Short mmCIF file of C-alpha atoms in Angstrom, two decimals:
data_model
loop_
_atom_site.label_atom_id
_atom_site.label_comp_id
_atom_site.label_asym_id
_atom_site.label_seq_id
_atom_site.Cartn_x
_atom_site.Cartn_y
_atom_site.Cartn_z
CA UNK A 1 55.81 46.49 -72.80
CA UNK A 2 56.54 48.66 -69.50
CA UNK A 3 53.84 48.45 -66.78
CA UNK A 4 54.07 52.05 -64.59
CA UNK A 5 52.36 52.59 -61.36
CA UNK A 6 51.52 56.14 -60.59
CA UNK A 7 51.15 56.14 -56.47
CA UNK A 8 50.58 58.69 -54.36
CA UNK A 9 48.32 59.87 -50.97
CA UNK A 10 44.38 60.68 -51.86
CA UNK A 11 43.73 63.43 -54.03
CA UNK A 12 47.61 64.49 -54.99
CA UNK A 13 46.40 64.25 -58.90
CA UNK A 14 47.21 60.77 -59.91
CA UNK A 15 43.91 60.59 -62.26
CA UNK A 16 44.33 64.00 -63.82
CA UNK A 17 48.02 63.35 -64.84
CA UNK A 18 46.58 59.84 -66.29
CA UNK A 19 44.17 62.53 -68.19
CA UNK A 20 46.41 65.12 -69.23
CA UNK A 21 48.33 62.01 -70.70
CA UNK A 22 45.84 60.92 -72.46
CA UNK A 23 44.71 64.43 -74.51
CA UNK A 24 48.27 64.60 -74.94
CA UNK A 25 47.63 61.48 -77.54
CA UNK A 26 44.48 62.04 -78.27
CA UNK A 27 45.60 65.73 -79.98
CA UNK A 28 48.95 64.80 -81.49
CA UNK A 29 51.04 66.41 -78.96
CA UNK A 30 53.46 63.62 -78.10
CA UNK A 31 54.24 63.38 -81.68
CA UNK A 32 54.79 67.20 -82.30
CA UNK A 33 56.64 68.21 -78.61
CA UNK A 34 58.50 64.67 -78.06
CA UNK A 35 59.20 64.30 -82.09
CA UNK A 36 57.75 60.24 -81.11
CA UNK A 37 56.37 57.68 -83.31
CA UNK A 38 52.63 57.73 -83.74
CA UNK A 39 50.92 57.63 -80.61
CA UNK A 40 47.50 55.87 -79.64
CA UNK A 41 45.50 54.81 -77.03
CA UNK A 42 44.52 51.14 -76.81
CA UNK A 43 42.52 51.40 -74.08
CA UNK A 44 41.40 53.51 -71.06
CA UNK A 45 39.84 52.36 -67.71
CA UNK A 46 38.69 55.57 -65.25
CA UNK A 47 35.59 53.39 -63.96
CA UNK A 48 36.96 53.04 -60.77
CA UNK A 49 37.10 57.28 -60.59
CA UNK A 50 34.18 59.35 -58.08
CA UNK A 51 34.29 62.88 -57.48
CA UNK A 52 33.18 63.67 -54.08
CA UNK A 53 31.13 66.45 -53.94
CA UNK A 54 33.01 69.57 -52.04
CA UNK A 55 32.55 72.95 -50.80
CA UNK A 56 36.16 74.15 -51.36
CA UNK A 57 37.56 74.90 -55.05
CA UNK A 58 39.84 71.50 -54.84
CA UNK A 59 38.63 68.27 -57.10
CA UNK A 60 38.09 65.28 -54.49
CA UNK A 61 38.39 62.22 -55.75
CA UNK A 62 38.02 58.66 -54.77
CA UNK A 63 39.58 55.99 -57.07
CA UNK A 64 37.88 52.64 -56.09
CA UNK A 65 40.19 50.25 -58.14
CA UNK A 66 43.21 51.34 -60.03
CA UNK A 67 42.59 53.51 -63.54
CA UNK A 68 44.45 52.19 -66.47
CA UNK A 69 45.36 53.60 -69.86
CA UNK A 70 47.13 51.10 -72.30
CA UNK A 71 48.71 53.29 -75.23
CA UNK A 72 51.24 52.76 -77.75
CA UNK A 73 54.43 54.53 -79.36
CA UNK A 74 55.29 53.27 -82.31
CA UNK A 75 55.02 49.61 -82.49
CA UNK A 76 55.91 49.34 -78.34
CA UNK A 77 52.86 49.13 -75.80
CA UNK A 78 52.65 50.04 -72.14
CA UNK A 79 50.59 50.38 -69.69
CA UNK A 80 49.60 53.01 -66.83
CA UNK A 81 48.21 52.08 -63.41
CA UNK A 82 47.15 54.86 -61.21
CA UNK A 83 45.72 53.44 -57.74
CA UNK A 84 43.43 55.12 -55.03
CA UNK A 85 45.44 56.39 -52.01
CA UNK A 86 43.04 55.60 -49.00
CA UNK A 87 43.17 52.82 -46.81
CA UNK A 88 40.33 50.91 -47.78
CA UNK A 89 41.49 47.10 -48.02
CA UNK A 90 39.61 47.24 -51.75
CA UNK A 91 41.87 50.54 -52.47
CA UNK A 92 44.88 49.04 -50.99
CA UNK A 93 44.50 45.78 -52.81
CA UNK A 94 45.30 47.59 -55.80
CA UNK A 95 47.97 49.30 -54.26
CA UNK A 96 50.08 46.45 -53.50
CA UNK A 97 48.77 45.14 -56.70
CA UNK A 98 50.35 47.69 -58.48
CA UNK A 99 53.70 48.07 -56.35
CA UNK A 100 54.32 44.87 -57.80
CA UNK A 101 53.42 44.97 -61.18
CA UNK A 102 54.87 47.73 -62.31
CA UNK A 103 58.41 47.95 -63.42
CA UNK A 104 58.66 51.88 -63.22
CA UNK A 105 57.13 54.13 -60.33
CA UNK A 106 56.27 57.43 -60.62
CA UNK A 107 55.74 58.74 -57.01
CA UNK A 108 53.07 61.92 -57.24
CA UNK A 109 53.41 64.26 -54.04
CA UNK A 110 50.94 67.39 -54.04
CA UNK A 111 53.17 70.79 -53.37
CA UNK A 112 50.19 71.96 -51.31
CA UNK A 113 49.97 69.50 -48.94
CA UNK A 114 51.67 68.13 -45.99
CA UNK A 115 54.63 66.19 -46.61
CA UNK A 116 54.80 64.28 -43.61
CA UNK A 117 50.96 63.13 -44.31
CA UNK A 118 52.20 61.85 -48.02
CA UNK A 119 55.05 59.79 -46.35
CA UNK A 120 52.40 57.83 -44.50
CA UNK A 121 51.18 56.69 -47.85
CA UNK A 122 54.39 55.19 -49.16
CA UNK A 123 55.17 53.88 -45.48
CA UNK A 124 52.64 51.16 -45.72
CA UNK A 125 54.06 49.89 -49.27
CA UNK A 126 56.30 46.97 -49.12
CA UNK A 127 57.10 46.81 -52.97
CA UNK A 128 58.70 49.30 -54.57
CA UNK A 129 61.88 49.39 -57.28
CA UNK A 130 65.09 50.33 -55.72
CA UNK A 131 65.31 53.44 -57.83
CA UNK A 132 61.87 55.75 -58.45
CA UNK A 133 60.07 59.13 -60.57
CA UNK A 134 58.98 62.37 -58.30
CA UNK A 135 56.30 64.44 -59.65
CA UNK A 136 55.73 67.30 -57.41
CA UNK A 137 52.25 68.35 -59.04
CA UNK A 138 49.91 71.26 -57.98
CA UNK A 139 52.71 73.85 -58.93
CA UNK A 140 50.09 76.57 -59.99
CA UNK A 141 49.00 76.43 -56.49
CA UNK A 142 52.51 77.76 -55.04
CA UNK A 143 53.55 81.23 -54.48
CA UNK A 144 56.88 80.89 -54.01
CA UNK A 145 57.63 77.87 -56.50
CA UNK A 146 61.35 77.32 -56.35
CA UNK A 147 61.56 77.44 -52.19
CA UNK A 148 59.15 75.03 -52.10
CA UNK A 149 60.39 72.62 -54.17
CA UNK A 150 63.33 72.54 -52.64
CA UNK A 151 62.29 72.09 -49.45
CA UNK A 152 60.02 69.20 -50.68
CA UNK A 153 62.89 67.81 -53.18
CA UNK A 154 65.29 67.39 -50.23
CA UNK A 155 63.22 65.83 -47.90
CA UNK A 156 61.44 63.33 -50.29
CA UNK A 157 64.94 62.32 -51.51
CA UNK A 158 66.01 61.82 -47.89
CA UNK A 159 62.96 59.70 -46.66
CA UNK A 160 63.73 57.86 -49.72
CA UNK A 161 66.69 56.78 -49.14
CA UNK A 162 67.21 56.69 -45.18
CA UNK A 163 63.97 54.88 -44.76
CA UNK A 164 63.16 52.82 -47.67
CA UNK A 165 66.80 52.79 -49.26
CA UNK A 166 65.27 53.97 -52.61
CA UNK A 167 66.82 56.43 -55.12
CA UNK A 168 65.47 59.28 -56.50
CA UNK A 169 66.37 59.09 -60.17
CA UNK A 170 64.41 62.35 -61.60
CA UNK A 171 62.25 65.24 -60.06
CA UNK A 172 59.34 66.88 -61.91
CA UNK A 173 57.67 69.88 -61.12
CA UNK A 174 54.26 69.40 -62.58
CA UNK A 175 50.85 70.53 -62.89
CA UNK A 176 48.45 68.18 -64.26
CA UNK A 177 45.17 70.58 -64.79
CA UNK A 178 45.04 72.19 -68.23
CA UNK A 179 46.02 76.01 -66.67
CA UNK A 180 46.58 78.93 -68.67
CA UNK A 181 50.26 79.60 -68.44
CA UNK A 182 51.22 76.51 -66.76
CA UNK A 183 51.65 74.39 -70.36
CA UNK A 184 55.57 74.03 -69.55
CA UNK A 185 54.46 72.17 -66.62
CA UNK A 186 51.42 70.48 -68.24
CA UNK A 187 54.68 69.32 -70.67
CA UNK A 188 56.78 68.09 -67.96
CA UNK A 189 53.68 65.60 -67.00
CA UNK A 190 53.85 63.97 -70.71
CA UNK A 191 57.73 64.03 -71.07
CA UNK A 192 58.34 62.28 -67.20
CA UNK A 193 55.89 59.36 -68.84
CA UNK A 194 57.68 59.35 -71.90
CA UNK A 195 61.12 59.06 -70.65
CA UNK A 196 60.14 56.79 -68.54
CA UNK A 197 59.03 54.60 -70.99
CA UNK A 198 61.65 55.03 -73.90
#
């Protein structure tokens, strides 16, 4: 079994990649993209998920206590832990909680966002594996995709390793909301959770 802790700043899409993973199963499309074993959810956990109620067109959430989906490939089970990113001590309970639980990290920074705001996150974690997952999500929100990610890639692999001696092992460019014409990126959310896990 492999425990794997999705972190990342409030509202960078933690919850809808947990999602996307999920109707991934629940449709048969691990087994048809990733040629897998059979794939099935055990259980799910999103109680700890509000929307906030907004004026703007973005989806603000607030995850209370980490969200959980326990599936299985084949006859191998893991689990996925995808903690709030405020500073609440309930939120950051489960934080730390999950910084040390989990054997993998995937580290989610949004692509329309600050960067320097989403280090602040990871600066207050004490716990993480000496070698770490990027997903740079929010892709459909980017005009010019490739400059950006670049720009983002470099400097998350440098605060990585200058400041918290941690290696970058894989970058994906992701976007976690089902978007027409974005389903090569909707892919890339599944197969960074898969390899992972395999």
């Amino acid at each position: 079994m492999v425990n794997v802790g999705i972190l990342g700043d409030v509202s960078v899409g933690k919850t809808t990649i947990l999602r996307l993973f999920v109707k991934f199963i629940e449709q048969g499309m691990l087994e048809k993209k990733f040629k897998l074993n059979e794939c099935s959810i055990v259980k799910t956990d999103f109680s700890g998920e509000a929307t906030l109620p907004s004026k703007s067109a973005s989806k603000e959430t607030k995850t209370i206590h980490p969200n959980r989906v326990v599936f299985q490939i084949g006859d191998k089970m893991h689990t996925l832990f995808a903690p709030g990113g405020d500073n609440r001590p309930l939120v950051r309970m489960g934080i730390v909680t999950v910084s040390r639980i989990a054997r993998l990290i995937i580290a989610v920074f949004d692509l329309n966002k600050d960067l320097d705001s989403q280090f602040n996150f990871y600066d207050k974690i004490r716990f993480i594996p000496k070698k770490i997952h990027v997903a740079l999500n929010k892709a459909d929100l980017i005009k010019d995709l490739n400059k950006k990610v670049d720009d983002y890639k470099k400097r998350i692999e440098k605060y990585f390793k200058e400041k918290r001696k941690i290696a970058v092992e894989e970058t994906y460019v992701t976007v976690a909301e089902s978007i027409e014409g974005f389903e090569d990126h909707n892919d890339k959310c599944a197969k960074m959770i898969v390899t992972l896990v395999s």
